PDB file of C-alpha atoms and ligand atoms in Angstrom:
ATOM      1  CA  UNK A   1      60.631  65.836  -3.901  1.00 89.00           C
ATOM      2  CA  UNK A   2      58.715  65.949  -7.286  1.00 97.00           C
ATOM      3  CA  UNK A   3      60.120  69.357  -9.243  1.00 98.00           C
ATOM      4  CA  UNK A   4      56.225  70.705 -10.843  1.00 98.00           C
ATOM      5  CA  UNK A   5      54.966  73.308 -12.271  1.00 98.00           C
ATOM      6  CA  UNK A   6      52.724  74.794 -15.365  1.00 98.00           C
ATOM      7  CA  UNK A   7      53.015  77.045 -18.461  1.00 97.00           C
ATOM      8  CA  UNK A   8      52.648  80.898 -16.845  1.00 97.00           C
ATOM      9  CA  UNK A   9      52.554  83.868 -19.078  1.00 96.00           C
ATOM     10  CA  UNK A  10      55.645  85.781 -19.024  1.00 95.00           C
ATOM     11  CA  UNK A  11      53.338  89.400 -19.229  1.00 93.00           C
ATOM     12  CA  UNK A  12      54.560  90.924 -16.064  1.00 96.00           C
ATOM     13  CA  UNK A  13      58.505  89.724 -16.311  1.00 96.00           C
ATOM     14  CA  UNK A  14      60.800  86.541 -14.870  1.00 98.00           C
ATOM     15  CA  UNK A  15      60.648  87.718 -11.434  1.00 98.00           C
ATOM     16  CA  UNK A  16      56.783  87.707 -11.312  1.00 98.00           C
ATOM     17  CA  UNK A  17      56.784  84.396 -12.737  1.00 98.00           C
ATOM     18  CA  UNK A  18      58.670  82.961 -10.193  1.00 98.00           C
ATOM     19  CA  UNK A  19      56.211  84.202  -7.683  1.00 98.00           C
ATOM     20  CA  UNK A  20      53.386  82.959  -9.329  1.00 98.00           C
ATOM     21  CA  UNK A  21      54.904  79.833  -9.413  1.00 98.00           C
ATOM     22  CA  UNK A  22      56.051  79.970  -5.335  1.00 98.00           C
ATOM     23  CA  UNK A  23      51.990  81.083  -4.624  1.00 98.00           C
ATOM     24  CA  UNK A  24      50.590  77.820  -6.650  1.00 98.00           C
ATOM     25  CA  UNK A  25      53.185  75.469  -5.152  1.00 98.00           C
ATOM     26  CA  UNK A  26      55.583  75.103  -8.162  1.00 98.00           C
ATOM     27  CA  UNK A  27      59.361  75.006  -7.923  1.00 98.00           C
ATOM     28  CA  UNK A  28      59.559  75.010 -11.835  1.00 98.00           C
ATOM     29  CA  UNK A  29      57.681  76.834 -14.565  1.00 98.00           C
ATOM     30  CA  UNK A  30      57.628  77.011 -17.940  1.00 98.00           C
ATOM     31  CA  UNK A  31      57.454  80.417 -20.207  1.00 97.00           C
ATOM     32  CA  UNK A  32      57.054  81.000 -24.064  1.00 95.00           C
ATOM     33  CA  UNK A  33      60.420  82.894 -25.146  1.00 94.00           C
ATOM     34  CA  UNK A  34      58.070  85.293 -26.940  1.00 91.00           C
ATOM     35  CA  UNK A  35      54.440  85.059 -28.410  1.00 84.00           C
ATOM     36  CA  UNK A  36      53.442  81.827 -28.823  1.00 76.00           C
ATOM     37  CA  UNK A  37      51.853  82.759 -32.441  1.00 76.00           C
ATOM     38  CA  UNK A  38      53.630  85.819 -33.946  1.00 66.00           C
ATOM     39  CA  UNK A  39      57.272  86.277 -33.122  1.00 70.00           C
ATOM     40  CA  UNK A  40      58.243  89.376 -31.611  1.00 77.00           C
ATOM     41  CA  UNK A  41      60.260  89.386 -28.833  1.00 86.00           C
ATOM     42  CA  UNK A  42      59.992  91.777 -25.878  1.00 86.00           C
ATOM     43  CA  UNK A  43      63.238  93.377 -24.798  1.00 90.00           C
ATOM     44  CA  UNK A  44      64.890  91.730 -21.895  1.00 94.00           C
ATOM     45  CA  UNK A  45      65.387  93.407 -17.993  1.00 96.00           C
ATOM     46  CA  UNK A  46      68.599  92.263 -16.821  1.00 97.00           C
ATOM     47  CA  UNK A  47      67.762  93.449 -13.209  1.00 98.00           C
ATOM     48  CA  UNK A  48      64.453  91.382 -13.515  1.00 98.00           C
ATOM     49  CA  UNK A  49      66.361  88.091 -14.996  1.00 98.00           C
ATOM     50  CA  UNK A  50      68.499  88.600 -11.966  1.00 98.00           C
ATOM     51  CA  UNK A  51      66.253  88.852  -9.550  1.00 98.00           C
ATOM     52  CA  UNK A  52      64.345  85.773 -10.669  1.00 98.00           C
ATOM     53  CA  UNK A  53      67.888  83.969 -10.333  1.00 98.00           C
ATOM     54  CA  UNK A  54      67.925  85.089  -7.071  1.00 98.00           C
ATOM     55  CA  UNK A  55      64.207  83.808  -6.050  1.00 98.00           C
ATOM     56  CA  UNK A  56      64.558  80.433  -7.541  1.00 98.00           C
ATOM     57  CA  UNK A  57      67.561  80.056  -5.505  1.00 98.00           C
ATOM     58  CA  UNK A  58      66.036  80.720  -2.043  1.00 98.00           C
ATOM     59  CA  UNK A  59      62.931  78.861  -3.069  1.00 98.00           C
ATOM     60  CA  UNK A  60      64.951  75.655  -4.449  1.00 98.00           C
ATOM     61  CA  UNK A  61      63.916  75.866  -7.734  1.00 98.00           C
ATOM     62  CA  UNK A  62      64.691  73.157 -10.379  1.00 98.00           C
ATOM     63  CA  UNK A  63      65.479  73.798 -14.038  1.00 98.00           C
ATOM     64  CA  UNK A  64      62.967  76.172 -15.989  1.00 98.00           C
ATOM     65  CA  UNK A  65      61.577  74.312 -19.244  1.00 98.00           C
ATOM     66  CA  UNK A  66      61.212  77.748 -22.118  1.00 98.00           C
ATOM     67  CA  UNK A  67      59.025  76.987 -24.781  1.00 97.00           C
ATOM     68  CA  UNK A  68      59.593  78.205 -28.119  1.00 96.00           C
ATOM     69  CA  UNK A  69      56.450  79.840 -30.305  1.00 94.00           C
ATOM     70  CA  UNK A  70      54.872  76.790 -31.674  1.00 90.00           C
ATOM     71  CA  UNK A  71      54.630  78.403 -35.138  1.00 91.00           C
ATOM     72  CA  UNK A  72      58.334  77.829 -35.525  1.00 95.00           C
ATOM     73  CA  UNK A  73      58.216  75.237 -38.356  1.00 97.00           C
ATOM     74  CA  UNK A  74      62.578  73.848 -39.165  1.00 98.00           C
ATOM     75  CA  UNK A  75      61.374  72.103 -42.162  1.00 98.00           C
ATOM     76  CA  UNK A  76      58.666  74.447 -43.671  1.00 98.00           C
ATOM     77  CA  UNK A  77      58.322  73.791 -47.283  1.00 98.00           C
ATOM     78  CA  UNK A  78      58.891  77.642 -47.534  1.00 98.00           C
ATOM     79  CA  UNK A  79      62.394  78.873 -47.483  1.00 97.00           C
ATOM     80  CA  UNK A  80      61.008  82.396 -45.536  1.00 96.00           C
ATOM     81  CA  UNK A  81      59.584  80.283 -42.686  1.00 96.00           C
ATOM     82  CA  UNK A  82      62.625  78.161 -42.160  1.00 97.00           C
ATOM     83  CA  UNK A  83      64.746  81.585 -42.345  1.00 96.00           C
ATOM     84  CA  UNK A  84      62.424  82.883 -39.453  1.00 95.00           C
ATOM     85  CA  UNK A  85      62.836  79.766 -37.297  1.00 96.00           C
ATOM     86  CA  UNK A  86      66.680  79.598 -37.515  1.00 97.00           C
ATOM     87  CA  UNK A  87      66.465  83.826 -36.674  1.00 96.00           C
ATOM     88  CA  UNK A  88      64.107  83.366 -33.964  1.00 95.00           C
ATOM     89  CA  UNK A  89      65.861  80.316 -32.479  1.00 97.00           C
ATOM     90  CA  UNK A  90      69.675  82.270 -32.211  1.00 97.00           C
ATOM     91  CA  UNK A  91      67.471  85.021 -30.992  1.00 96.00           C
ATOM     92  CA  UNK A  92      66.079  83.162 -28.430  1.00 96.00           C
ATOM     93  CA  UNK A  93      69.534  81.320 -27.390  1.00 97.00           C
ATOM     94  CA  UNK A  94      71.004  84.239 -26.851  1.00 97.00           C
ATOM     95  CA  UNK A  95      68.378  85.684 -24.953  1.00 96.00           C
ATOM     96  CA  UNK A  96      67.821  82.427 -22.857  1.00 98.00           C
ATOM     97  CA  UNK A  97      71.591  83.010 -21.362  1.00 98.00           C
ATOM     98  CA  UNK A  98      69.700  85.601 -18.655  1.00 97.00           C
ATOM     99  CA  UNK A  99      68.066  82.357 -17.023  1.00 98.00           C
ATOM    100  CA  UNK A 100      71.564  80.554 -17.220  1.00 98.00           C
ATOM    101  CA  UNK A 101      71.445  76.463 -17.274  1.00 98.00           C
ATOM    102  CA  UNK A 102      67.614  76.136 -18.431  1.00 98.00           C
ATOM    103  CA  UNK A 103      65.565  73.906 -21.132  1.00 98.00           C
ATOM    104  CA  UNK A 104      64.495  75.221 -24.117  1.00 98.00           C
ATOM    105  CA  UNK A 105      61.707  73.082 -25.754  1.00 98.00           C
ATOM    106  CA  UNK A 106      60.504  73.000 -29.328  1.00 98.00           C
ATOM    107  CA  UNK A 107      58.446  71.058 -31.591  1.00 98.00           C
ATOM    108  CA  UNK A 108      60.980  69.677 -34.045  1.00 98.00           C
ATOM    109  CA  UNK A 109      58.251  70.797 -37.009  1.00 98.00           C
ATOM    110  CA  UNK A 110      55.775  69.522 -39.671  1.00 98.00           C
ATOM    111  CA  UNK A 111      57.264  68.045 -43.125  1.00 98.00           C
ATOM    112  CA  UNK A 112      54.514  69.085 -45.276  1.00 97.00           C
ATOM    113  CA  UNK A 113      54.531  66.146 -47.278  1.00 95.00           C
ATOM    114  CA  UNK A 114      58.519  66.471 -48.118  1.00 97.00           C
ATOM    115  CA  UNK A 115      58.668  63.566 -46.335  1.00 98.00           C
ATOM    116  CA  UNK A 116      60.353  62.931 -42.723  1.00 98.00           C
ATOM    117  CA  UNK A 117      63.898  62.095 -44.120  1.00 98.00           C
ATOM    118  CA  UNK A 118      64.258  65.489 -45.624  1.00 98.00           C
ATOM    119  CA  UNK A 119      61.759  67.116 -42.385  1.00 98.00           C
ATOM    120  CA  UNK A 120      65.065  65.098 -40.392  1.00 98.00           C
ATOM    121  CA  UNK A 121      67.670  66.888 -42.122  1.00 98.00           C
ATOM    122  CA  UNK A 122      66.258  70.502 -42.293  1.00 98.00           C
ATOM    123  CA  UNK A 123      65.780  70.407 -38.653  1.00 98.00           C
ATOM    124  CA  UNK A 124      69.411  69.089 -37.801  1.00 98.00           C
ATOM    125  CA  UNK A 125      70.609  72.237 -40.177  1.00 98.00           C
ATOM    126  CA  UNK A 126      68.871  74.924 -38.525  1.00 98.00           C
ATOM    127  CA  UNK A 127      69.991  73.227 -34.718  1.00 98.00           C
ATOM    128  CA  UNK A 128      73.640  73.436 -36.258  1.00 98.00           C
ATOM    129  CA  UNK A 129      73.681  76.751 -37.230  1.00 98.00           C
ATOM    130  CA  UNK A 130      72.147  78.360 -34.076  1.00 98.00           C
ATOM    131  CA  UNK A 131      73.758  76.163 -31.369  1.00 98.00           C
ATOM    132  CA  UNK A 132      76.884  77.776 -29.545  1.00 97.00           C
ATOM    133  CA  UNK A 133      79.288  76.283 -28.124  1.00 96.00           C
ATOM    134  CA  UNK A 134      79.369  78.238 -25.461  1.00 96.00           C
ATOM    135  CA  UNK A 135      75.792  78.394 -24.405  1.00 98.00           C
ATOM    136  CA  UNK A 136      74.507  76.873 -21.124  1.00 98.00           C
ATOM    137  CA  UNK A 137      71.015  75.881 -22.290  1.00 98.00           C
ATOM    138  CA  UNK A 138      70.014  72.787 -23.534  1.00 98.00           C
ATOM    139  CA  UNK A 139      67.830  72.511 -26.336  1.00 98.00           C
ATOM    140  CA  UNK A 140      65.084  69.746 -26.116  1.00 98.00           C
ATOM    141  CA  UNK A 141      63.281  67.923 -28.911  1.00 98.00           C
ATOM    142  CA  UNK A 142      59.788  67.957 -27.398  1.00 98.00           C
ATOM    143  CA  UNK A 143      58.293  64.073 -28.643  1.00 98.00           C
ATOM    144  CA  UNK A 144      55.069  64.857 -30.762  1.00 98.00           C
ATOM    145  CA  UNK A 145      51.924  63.206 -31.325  1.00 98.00           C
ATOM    146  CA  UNK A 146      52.242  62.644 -34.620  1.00 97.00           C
ATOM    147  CA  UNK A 147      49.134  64.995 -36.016  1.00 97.00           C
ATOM    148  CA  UNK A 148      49.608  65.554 -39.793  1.00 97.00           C
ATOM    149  CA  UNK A 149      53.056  65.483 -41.219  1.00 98.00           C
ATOM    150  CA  UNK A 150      54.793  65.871 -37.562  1.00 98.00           C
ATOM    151  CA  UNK A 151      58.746  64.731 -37.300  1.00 98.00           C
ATOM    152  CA  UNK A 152      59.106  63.491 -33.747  1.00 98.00           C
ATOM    153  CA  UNK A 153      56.127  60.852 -33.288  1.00 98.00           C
ATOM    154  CA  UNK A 154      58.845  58.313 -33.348  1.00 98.00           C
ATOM    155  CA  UNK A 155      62.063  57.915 -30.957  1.00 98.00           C
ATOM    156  CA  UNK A 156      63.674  56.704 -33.749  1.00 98.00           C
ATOM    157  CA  UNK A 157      62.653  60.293 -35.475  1.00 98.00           C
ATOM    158  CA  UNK A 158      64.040  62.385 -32.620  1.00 98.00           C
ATOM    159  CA  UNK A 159      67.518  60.187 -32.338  1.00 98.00           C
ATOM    160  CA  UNK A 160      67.957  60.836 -35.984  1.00 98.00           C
ATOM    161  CA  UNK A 161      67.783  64.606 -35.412  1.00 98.00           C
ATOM    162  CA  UNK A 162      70.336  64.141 -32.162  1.00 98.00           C
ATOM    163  CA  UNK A 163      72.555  62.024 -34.327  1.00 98.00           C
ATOM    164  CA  UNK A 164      73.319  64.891 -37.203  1.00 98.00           C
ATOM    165  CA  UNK A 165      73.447  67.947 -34.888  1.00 98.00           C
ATOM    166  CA  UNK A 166      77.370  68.694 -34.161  1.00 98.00           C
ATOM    167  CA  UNK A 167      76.875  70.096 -30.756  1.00 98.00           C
ATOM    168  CA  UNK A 168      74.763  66.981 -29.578  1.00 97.00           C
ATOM    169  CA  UNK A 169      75.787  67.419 -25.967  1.00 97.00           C
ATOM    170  CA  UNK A 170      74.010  70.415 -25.988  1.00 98.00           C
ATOM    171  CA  UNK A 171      70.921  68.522 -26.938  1.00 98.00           C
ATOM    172  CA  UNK A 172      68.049  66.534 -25.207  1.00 98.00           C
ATOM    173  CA  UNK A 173      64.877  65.815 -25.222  1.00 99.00           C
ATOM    174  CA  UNK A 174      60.787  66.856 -23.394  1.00 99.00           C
ATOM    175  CA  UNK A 175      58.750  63.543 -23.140  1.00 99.00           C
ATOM    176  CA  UNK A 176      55.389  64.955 -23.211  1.00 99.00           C
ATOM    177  CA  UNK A 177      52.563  62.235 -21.990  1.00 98.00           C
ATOM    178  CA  UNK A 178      50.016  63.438 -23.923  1.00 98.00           C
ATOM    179  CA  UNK A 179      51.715  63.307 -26.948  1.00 98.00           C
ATOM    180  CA  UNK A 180      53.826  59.909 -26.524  1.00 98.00           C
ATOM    181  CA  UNK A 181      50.468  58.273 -25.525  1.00 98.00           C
ATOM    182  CA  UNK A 182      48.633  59.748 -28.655  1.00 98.00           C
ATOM    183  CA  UNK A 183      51.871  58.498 -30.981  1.00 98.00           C
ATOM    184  CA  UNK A 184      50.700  54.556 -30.224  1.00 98.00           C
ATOM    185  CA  UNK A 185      53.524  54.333 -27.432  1.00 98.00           C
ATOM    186  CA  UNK A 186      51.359  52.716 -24.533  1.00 98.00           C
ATOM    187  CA  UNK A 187      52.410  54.450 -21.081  1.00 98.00           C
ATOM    188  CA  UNK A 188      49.549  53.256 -18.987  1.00 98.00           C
ATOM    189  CA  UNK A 189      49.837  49.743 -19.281  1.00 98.00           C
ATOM    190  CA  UNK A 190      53.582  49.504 -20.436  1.00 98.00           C
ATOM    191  CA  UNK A 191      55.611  52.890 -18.920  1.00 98.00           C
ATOM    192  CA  UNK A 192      58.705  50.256 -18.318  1.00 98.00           C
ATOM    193  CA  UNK A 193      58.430  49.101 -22.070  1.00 98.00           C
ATOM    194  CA  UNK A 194      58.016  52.428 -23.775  1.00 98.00           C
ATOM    195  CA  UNK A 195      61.079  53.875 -21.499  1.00 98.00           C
ATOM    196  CA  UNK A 196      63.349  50.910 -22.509  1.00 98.00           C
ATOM    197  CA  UNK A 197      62.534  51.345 -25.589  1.00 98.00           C
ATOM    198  CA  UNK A 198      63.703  54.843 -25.413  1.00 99.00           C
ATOM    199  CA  UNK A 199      66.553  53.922 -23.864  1.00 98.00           C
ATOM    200  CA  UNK A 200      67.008  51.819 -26.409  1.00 98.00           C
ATOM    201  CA  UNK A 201      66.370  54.091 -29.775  1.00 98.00           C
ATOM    202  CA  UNK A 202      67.514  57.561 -27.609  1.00 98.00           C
ATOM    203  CA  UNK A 203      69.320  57.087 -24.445  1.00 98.00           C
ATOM    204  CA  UNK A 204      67.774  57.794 -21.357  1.00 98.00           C
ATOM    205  CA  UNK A 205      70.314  59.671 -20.845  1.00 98.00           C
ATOM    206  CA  UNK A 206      68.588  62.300 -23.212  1.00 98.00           C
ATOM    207  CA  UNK A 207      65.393  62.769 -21.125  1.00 98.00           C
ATOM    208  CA  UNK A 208      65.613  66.047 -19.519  1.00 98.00           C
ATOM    209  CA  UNK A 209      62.102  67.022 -18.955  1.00 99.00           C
ATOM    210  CA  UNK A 210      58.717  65.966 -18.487  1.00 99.00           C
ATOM    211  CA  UNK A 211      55.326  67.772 -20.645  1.00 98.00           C
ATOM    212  CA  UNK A 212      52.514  66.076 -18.083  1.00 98.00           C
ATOM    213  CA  UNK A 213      49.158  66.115 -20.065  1.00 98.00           C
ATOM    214  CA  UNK A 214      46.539  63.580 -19.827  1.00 98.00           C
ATOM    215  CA  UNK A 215      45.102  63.041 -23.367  1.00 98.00           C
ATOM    216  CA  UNK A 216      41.237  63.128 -24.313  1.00 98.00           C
ATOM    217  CA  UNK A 217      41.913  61.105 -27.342  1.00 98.00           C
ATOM    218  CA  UNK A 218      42.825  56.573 -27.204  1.00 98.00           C
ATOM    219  CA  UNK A 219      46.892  55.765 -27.497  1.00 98.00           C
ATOM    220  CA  UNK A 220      47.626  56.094 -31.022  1.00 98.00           C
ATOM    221  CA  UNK A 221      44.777  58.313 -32.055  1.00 98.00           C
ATOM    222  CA  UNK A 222      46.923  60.791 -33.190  1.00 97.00           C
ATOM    223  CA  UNK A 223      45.203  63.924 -32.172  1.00 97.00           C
ATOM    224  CA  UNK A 224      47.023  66.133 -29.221  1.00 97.00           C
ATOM    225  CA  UNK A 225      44.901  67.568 -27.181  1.00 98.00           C
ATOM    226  CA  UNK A 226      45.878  67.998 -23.555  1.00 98.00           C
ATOM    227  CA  UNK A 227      43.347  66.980 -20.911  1.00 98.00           C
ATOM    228  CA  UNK A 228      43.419  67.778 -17.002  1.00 98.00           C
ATOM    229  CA  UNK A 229      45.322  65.324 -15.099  1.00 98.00           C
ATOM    230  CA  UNK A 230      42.799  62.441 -14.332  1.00 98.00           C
ATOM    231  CA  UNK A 231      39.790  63.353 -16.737  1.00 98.00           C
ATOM    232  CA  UNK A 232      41.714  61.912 -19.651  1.00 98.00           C
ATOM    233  CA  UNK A 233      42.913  58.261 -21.253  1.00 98.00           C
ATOM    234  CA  UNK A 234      45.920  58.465 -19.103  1.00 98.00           C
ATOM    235  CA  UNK A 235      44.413  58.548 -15.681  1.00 98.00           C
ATOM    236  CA  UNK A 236      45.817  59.008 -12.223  1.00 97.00           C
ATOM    237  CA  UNK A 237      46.823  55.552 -11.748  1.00 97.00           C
ATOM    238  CA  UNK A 238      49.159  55.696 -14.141  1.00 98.00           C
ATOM    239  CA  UNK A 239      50.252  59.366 -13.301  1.00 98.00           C
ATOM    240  CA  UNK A 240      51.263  58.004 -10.072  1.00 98.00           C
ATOM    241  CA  UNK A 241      53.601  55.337 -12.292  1.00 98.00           C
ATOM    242  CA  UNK A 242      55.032  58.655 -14.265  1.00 98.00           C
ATOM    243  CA  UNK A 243      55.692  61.020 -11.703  1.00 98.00           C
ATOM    244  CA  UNK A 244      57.401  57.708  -9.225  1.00 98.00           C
ATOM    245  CA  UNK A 245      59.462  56.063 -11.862  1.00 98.00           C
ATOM    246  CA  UNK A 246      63.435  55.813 -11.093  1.00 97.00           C
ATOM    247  CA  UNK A 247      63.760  57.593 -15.071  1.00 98.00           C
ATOM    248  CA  UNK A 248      61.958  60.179 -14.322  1.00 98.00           C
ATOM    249  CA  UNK A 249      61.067  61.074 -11.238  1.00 97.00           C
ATOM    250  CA  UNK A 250      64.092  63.605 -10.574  1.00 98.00           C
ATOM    251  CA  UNK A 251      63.016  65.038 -14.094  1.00 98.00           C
ATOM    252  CA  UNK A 252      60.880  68.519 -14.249  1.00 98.00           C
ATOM    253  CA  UNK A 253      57.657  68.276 -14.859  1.00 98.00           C
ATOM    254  CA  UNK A 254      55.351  70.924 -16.826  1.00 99.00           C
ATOM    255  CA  UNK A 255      51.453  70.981 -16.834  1.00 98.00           C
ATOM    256  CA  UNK A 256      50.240  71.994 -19.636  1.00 98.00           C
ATOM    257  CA  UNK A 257      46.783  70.768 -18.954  1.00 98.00           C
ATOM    258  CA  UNK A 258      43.606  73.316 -19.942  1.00 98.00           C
ATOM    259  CA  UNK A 259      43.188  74.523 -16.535  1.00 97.00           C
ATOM    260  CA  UNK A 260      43.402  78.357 -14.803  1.00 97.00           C
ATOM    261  CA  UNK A 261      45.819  79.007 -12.273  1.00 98.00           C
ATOM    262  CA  UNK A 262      44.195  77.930  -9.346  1.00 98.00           C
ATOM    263  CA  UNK A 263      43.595  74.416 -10.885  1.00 98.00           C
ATOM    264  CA  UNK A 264      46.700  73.606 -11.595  1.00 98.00           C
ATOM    265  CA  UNK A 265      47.708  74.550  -8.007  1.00 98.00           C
ATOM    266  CA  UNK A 266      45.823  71.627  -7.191  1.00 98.00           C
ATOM    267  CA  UNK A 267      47.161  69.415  -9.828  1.00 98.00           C
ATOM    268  CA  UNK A 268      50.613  69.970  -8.668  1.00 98.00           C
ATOM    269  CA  UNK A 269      49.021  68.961  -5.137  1.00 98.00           C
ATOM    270  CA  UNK A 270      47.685  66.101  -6.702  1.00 98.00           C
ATOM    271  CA  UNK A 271      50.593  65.214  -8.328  1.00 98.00           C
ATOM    272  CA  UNK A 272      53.168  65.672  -5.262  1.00 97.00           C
ATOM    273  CA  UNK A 273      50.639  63.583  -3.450  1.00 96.00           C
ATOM    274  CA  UNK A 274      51.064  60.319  -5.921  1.00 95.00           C
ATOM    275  CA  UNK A 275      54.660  60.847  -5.957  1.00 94.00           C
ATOM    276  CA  UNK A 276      54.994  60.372  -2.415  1.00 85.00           C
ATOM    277  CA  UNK A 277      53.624  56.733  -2.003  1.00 63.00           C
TER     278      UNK A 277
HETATM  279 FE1   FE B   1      54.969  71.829 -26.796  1.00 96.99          FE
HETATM  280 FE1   FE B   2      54.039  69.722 -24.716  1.00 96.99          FE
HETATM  281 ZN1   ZN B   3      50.349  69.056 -27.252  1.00 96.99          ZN
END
């Protein structure tokens, strides 16, 4: 069975989330590690990690996909903003050890014009100085659509970050449709090209998670910006191809589609539905 579910705030705690999840259908769910624009963190319940443990075992829950803030920029041109994203990433890592064995996604970062060799570089730095040995998370490189000075529009961008980071088994990466298909890498009429040629450049082997989006922008255009499943360039038609294929069907898979909670309750019905024939 397909393992769905959507962004859900993380207001009320990890055990409401998991409930929220449960009410719309989900058996996965995905949560920003703290506010998505600014970066405080809220302290962490123990009792309430615990008891989310608990419910996503006797619900038969697959992996949880965290999101970092999206303001986290690795390869700022500005040494302060790099120095946040390294604190806020170990922060986050450490914290990310109450929901044991989970994803934690983040946009590798923009190289404001210092070019994506160096953008490459600064990223793999920060990743080796905040991964731990001993953590049980695995950090994803979420693939990006290539808006402005973006690193990871290209596979061959993200394997260049795996390839320098010293701890690269604890490293994978999010395929997010939207963005892939707004890079130039043509899903709807070529999903068995694009994934061998990730297999190819990456490793299949890499793909850990799934970011399903349909796009309101043409492949390549560049743009990012989600659309509900269906209403977009992507279409059902080929969702059905995503959500079936042998490399990724076992994956989980996180809507982040402009919807309310209620609609994506019936995207996740939607989706189960095309996975099944
Ligand atoms: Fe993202
Ligand atoms: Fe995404
Ligand atoms: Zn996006």
């Amino acid at each position: 069975m397909l393992t769905i579910g959507c962004h859900l705030s993380s207001s009320k705690g990890f055990l409401a989330m998991g409930k929220t999840a449960s009410s719309i259908g989900a058996d996965t769910f995905a949560f920003f590690t703290r506010n998505p624009r600014g970066g405080a963190a809220k302290a962490i319940d123990p009792e309430d990690a615990a008891n989310l443990q608990a419910w996503m075992e006797s619900h038969a829950f697959g992996t949880l996909v965290a999101h970092a803030p999206y303001t986290l920029n690795c390869c700022s041109d500005k040494q302060h903003a790099r120095s946040f994203a390294r604190e806020a990433m170990a922060d986050d890592l450490r914290r990310m050890e109450f929901t044991p064995h989970s994803y934690y996604n983040f946009h590798p970062g923009s190289h404001v014009k210092q070019g994506v060799e160096a953008g490459v570089a600064m990223i793999a730095d920060v990743l080796n100085d905040v991964l731990a040995p001993d953590q049980t998370t695995t950090v994803l490189l979420e693939t990006m659509a290539g808006k402005g000075t973006e690193v990871g529009r290209s596979f061959e961008e993200l394997a260049s970050i795996i390839e320098r980071v010293e701890l690269s088994d604890r490293m994978g990466v999010c395929f997010d449709t939207c963005h892939v298909h707004d890079a130039g890498y043509d899903i709807v009429n070529d999903l068995d090209g694009v994934l061998e040629e990730f297999d190819r450049v990456v490793g299949l082997d890499r793909l850990k998670a799934v970011h399903i989006n349909d796009s309101k922008n043409p492949c390549g255009a560049r743009k990012d910006r989600h659309e509900t499943i269906g209403a977009g360039f992507i279409g059902i038609e080929a969702f059905g191809r995503i959500v079936s294929h042998p490399a990724l069907r076992d994956l989980p898979f996180i809507l982040e589609t402009p919807n309310d909670l209620a609609g994506y309750g019936r995207e996740i019905e939607l989706l189960r539905e095309a996975a099944s024939c």
